[in-house]
Amino acid sequence: LHGVVTDSEKAILSDLFNAFWDKANELGANSFRWEKGERVGDSIAVEISIFNLNDAEFDEMAALYPSNMVYILGDISKKQKTRKIKFNGEKIRLGPMEYIAYQNQVGEKAILKIGGLLGAKVWIGGKENRPPSFYSLSSFGVGPSMQGQVGLSLNTGRIYPAELNFGYFLIHILSERK
């Protein structure tokens, strides 16, 4: 499958991934392999191959994922802003179209924080054979209050888990921040 997306407010990488996902499901595929991707200006061209693996093949491929990898994903639009985060005690500015990769160890806890007092914090524990974890971020926001109460809650940042397939798709496109 081949697709192109231009960094605009109407087309983003998640739209391209969803189009691939829909087409793969339509064709009965349950896995993909990254073939190539190219960023030129504001356009990103992507080519993937799709496959239908049986259960044994699927498990064999899943075992190839690196255990305990942690990926923190920046915004998927160049038009967005840099996020200020704290990861394992280190202050980091994660720009749009960037990600951080970290190899967590068994028994270790990686700590991701965004925002200050009203922000969010996640502890990612290293476990034997733990699949990779992907996290996306958001800055200041207003949302409904917790526990079904009437009102609004303010926050200075949120952390969201990202789905494994989407995460792997993105780390082939985004630039790793070292």
mmCIF file of C-alpha atoms in Angstrom:
data_model
loop_
_atom_site.group_PDB
_atom_site.id
_atom_site.type_symbol
_atom_site.label_atom_id
_atom_site.label_comp_id
_atom_site.label_asym_id
_atom_site.label_seq_id
_atom_site.Cartn_x
_atom_site.Cartn_y
_atom_site.Cartn_z
ATOM 1 C CA LEU A 1 0.000 0.000 0.000
ATOM 2 C CA HIS A 2 1.215 3.489 -0.774
ATOM 3 C CA GLY A 3 -0.018 6.774 0.664
ATOM 4 C CA VAL A 4 0.929 10.433 0.890
ATOM 5 C CA VAL A 5 -0.091 13.006 3.466
ATOM 6 C CA THR A 6 0.651 16.736 3.557
ATOM 7 C CA ASP A 7 1.103 18.369 6.947
ATOM 8 C CA SER A 8 -2.016 20.490 7.048
ATOM 9 C CA GLU A 9 -4.909 20.934 9.389
ATOM 10 C CA LYS A 10 -7.038 18.684 7.163
ATOM 11 C CA ALA A 11 -4.698 15.733 6.686
ATOM 12 C CA ILE A 12 -2.498 14.220 9.350
ATOM 13 C CA LEU A 13 -0.544 11.017 9.853
ATOM 14 C CA SER A 14 -3.339 9.371 11.821
ATOM 15 C CA ASP A 15 -5.594 9.747 8.764
ATOM 16 C CA LEU A 16 -3.006 7.976 6.607
ATOM 17 C CA PHE A 17 -2.591 5.183 9.172
ATOM 18 C CA ASN A 18 -6.375 4.761 9.418
ATOM 19 C CA ALA A 19 -6.661 4.561 5.618
ATOM 20 C CA PHE A 20 -3.986 1.817 5.595
ATOM 21 C CA TRP A 21 -5.742 0.043 8.475
ATOM 22 C CA ASP A 22 -9.102 0.111 6.693
ATOM 23 C CA LYS A 23 -7.619 -1.172 3.414
ATOM 24 C CA ALA A 24 -5.636 -3.921 5.194
ATOM 25 C CA ASN A 25 -8.777 -5.086 7.022
ATOM 26 C CA GLU A 26 -10.743 -5.019 3.786
ATOM 27 C CA LEU A 27 -8.108 -7.313 2.224
ATOM 28 C CA GLY A 28 -7.985 -9.627 5.273
ATOM 29 C CA ALA A 29 -4.495 -8.625 6.456
ATOM 30 C CA ASN A 30 -3.502 -8.712 10.114
ATOM 31 C CA SER A 31 0.077 -7.394 9.975
ATOM 32 C CA PHE A 32 2.256 -4.959 8.082
ATOM 33 C CA ARG A 33 5.890 -4.364 7.250
ATOM 34 C CA TRP A 34 7.377 -0.930 6.734
ATOM 35 C CA GLU A 35 8.904 -0.658 3.248
ATOM 36 C CA LYS A 36 9.848 2.987 2.916
ATOM 37 C CA GLY A 37 8.939 6.486 3.876
ATOM 38 C CA GLU A 38 10.105 9.854 2.724
ATOM 39 C CA ARG A 39 9.580 13.365 4.048
ATOM 40 C CA VAL A 40 9.872 16.143 1.482
ATOM 41 C CA GLY A 41 8.865 19.571 2.697
ATOM 42 C CA ASP A 42 5.404 19.241 4.191
ATOM 43 C CA SER A 43 4.634 15.931 2.455
ATOM 44 C CA ILE A 44 5.219 12.434 3.745
ATOM 45 C CA ALA A 45 5.043 9.451 1.378
ATOM 46 C CA VAL A 46 4.752 5.993 2.937
ATOM 47 C CA GLU A 47 4.814 2.480 1.515
ATOM 48 C CA ILE A 48 3.946 -0.622 3.553
ATOM 49 C CA SER A 49 3.370 -4.291 2.722
ATOM 50 C CA ILE A 50 0.486 -6.101 4.360
ATOM 51 C CA PHE A 51 0.194 -9.781 5.249
ATOM 52 C CA ASN A 52 -2.233 -12.295 6.693
ATOM 53 C CA LEU A 53 -0.301 -14.360 9.234
ATOM 54 C CA ASN A 54 -1.624 -17.460 10.969
ATOM 55 C CA ASP A 55 -1.574 -17.564 14.791
ATOM 56 C CA ALA A 56 1.838 -19.271 15.021
ATOM 57 C CA GLU A 57 3.434 -16.810 12.561
ATOM 58 C CA PHE A 58 1.794 -13.882 14.337
ATOM 59 C CA ASP A 59 3.171 -15.008 17.723
ATOM 60 C CA GLU A 60 6.620 -15.557 16.180
ATOM 61 C CA MET A 61 6.650 -12.005 14.792
ATOM 62 C CA ALA A 62 5.336 -10.514 18.046
ATOM 63 C CA ALA A 63 8.238 -12.166 19.897
ATOM 64 C CA LEU A 64 10.627 -10.054 17.779
ATOM 65 C CA TYR A 65 9.431 -6.812 19.394
ATOM 66 C CA PRO A 66 12.055 -5.467 21.797
ATOM 67 C CA SER A 67 10.895 -6.006 25.387
ATOM 68 C CA ASN A 68 10.466 -3.010 27.678
ATOM 69 C CA MET A 69 11.049 -0.285 25.087
ATOM 70 C CA VAL A 70 9.349 2.993 25.945
ATOM 71 C CA TYR A 71 8.551 5.491 23.187
ATOM 72 C CA ILE A 72 7.379 9.045 23.893
ATOM 73 C CA LEU A 73 5.788 10.534 20.773
ATOM 74 C CA GLY A 74 5.789 14.229 19.948
ATOM 75 C CA ASP A 75 3.041 15.903 17.960
ATOM 76 C CA ILE A 76 2.402 14.440 14.524
ATOM 77 C CA SER A 77 2.045 17.806 12.868
ATOM 78 C CA LYS A 78 4.910 20.236 12.297
ATOM 79 C CA LYS A 79 2.481 23.059 12.976
ATOM 80 C CA GLN A 80 2.154 22.071 16.651
ATOM 81 C CA LYS A 81 4.379 23.245 19.462
ATOM 82 C CA THR A 82 7.272 21.761 21.406
ATOM 83 C CA ARG A 83 6.251 19.867 24.548
ATOM 84 C CA LYS A 84 8.127 20.324 27.808
ATOM 85 C CA ILE A 85 8.369 17.009 29.641
ATOM 86 C CA LYS A 86 10.369 15.380 32.368
ATOM 87 C CA PHE A 87 11.539 11.824 31.707
ATOM 88 C CA ASN A 88 13.437 9.945 34.397
ATOM 89 C CA GLY A 89 14.234 13.253 36.095
ATOM 90 C CA GLU A 90 15.614 14.908 32.944
ATOM 91 C CA LYS A 91 13.880 17.975 31.509
ATOM 92 C CA ILE A 92 13.354 17.507 27.769
ATOM 93 C CA ARG A 93 11.849 19.649 25.032
ATOM 94 C CA LEU A 94 10.177 17.238 22.598
ATOM 95 C CA GLY A 95 9.475 18.925 19.287
ATOM 96 C CA PRO A 96 6.783 18.101 16.769
ATOM 97 C CA MET A 97 7.653 15.141 14.501
ATOM 98 C CA GLU A 98 10.097 13.795 17.146
ATOM 99 C CA TYR A 99 10.089 10.871 19.546
ATOM 100 C CA ILE A 100 12.201 9.566 22.403
ATOM 101 C CA ALA A 101 13.140 5.894 22.734
ATOM 102 C CA TYR A 102 14.221 4.408 26.048
ATOM 103 C CA GLN A 103 15.188 0.842 26.918
ATOM 104 C CA ASN A 104 13.618 0.133 30.299
ATOM 105 C CA GLN A 105 15.107 -2.709 32.366
ATOM 106 C CA VAL A 106 13.235 -5.496 34.165
ATOM 107 C CA GLY A 107 12.385 -4.218 37.658
ATOM 108 C CA GLU A 108 13.101 -0.569 36.720
ATOM 109 C CA LYS A 109 10.451 2.152 36.654
ATOM 110 C CA ALA A 110 10.686 4.841 34.006
ATOM 111 C CA ILE A 111 8.839 8.028 34.988
ATOM 112 C CA LEU A 112 7.191 10.379 32.473
ATOM 113 C CA LYS A 113 5.759 13.741 33.589
ATOM 114 C CA ILE A 114 4.117 16.581 31.689
ATOM 115 C CA GLY A 115 2.835 19.826 33.153
ATOM 116 C CA GLY A 116 3.330 20.967 36.693
ATOM 117 C CA LEU A 117 1.013 20.554 39.650
ATOM 118 C CA LEU A 118 -2.036 19.948 37.442
ATOM 119 C CA GLY A 119 -0.169 17.793 34.926
ATOM 120 C CA ALA A 120 0.161 14.043 34.560
ATOM 121 C CA LYS A 121 2.686 11.448 35.640
ATOM 122 C CA VAL A 122 3.097 7.845 34.480
ATOM 123 C CA TRP A 123 5.303 5.109 35.929
ATOM 124 C CA ILE A 124 6.289 2.469 33.359
ATOM 125 C CA GLY A 125 7.518 -0.683 35.062
ATOM 126 C CA GLY A 126 9.973 -2.967 33.312
ATOM 127 C CA LYS A 127 8.697 -6.559 33.281
ATOM 128 C CA GLU A 128 9.896 -9.774 31.723
ATOM 129 C CA ASN A 129 8.788 -9.898 28.037
ATOM 130 C CA ARG A 130 6.760 -6.671 28.290
ATOM 131 C CA PRO A 131 5.780 -5.419 24.827
ATOM 132 C CA PRO A 132 6.897 -1.917 23.821
ATOM 133 C CA SER A 133 4.923 1.019 25.235
ATOM 134 C CA PHE A 134 4.008 4.132 23.254
ATOM 135 C CA TYR A 135 2.797 7.399 24.819
ATOM 136 C CA SER A 136 1.466 10.588 23.287
ATOM 137 C CA LEU A 137 1.161 13.926 25.053
ATOM 138 C CA SER A 138 -1.123 16.918 25.240
ATOM 139 C CA SER A 139 -0.585 20.285 26.867
ATOM 140 C CA PHE A 140 -2.964 22.531 28.793
ATOM 141 C CA GLY A 141 -6.584 21.533 28.520
ATOM 142 C CA VAL A 142 -10.045 21.849 29.944
ATOM 143 C CA GLY A 143 -12.295 18.826 30.239
ATOM 144 C CA PRO A 144 -15.220 17.357 32.133
ATOM 145 C CA SER A 145 -14.618 16.753 35.813
ATOM 146 C CA MET A 146 -13.969 13.258 37.121
ATOM 147 C CA GLN A 147 -16.537 10.951 38.750
ATOM 148 C CA GLY A 148 -19.459 12.286 36.729
ATOM 149 C CA GLN A 149 -19.736 15.528 38.672
ATOM 150 C CA VAL A 150 -20.887 18.715 37.033
ATOM 151 C CA GLY A 151 -18.052 21.114 36.319
ATOM 152 C CA LEU A 152 -14.770 21.363 34.471
ATOM 153 C CA SER A 153 -11.283 20.209 35.238
ATOM 154 C CA LEU A 154 -8.168 22.114 34.238
ATOM 155 C CA ASN A 155 -4.918 20.336 33.490
ATOM 156 C CA THR A 156 -1.478 21.391 32.344
ATOM 157 C CA GLY A 157 -0.819 18.191 30.446
ATOM 158 C CA ARG A 158 -2.044 14.698 29.809
ATOM 159 C CA ILE A 159 -0.364 11.437 28.826
ATOM 160 C CA TYR A 160 -2.157 8.907 26.642
ATOM 161 C CA PRO A 161 -1.112 5.368 25.730
ATOM 162 C CA ALA A 162 -0.848 4.923 21.956
ATOM 163 C CA GLU A 163 -1.773 1.672 20.218
ATOM 164 C CA LEU A 164 1.205 -0.551 19.323
ATOM 165 C CA ASN A 165 0.632 -0.658 15.533
ATOM 166 C CA PHE A 166 0.145 3.096 15.317
ATOM 167 C CA GLY A 167 3.205 3.659 17.499
ATOM 168 C CA TYR A 168 5.423 1.517 15.278
ATOM 169 C CA PHE A 169 4.059 3.255 12.208
ATOM 170 C CA LEU A 170 4.971 6.647 13.714
ATOM 171 C CA ILE A 171 8.514 5.814 14.813
ATOM 172 C CA HIS A 172 9.347 5.085 11.183
ATOM 173 C CA ILE A 173 8.240 8.594 10.230
ATOM 174 C CA LEU A 174 9.164 10.757 13.212
ATOM 175 C CA SER A 175 12.787 11.633 13.971
ATOM 176 C CA GLU A 176 14.358 10.154 17.086
ATOM 177 C CA ARG A 177 15.507 12.807 19.524
ATOM 178 C CA LYS A 178 18.832 11.738 21.017
#
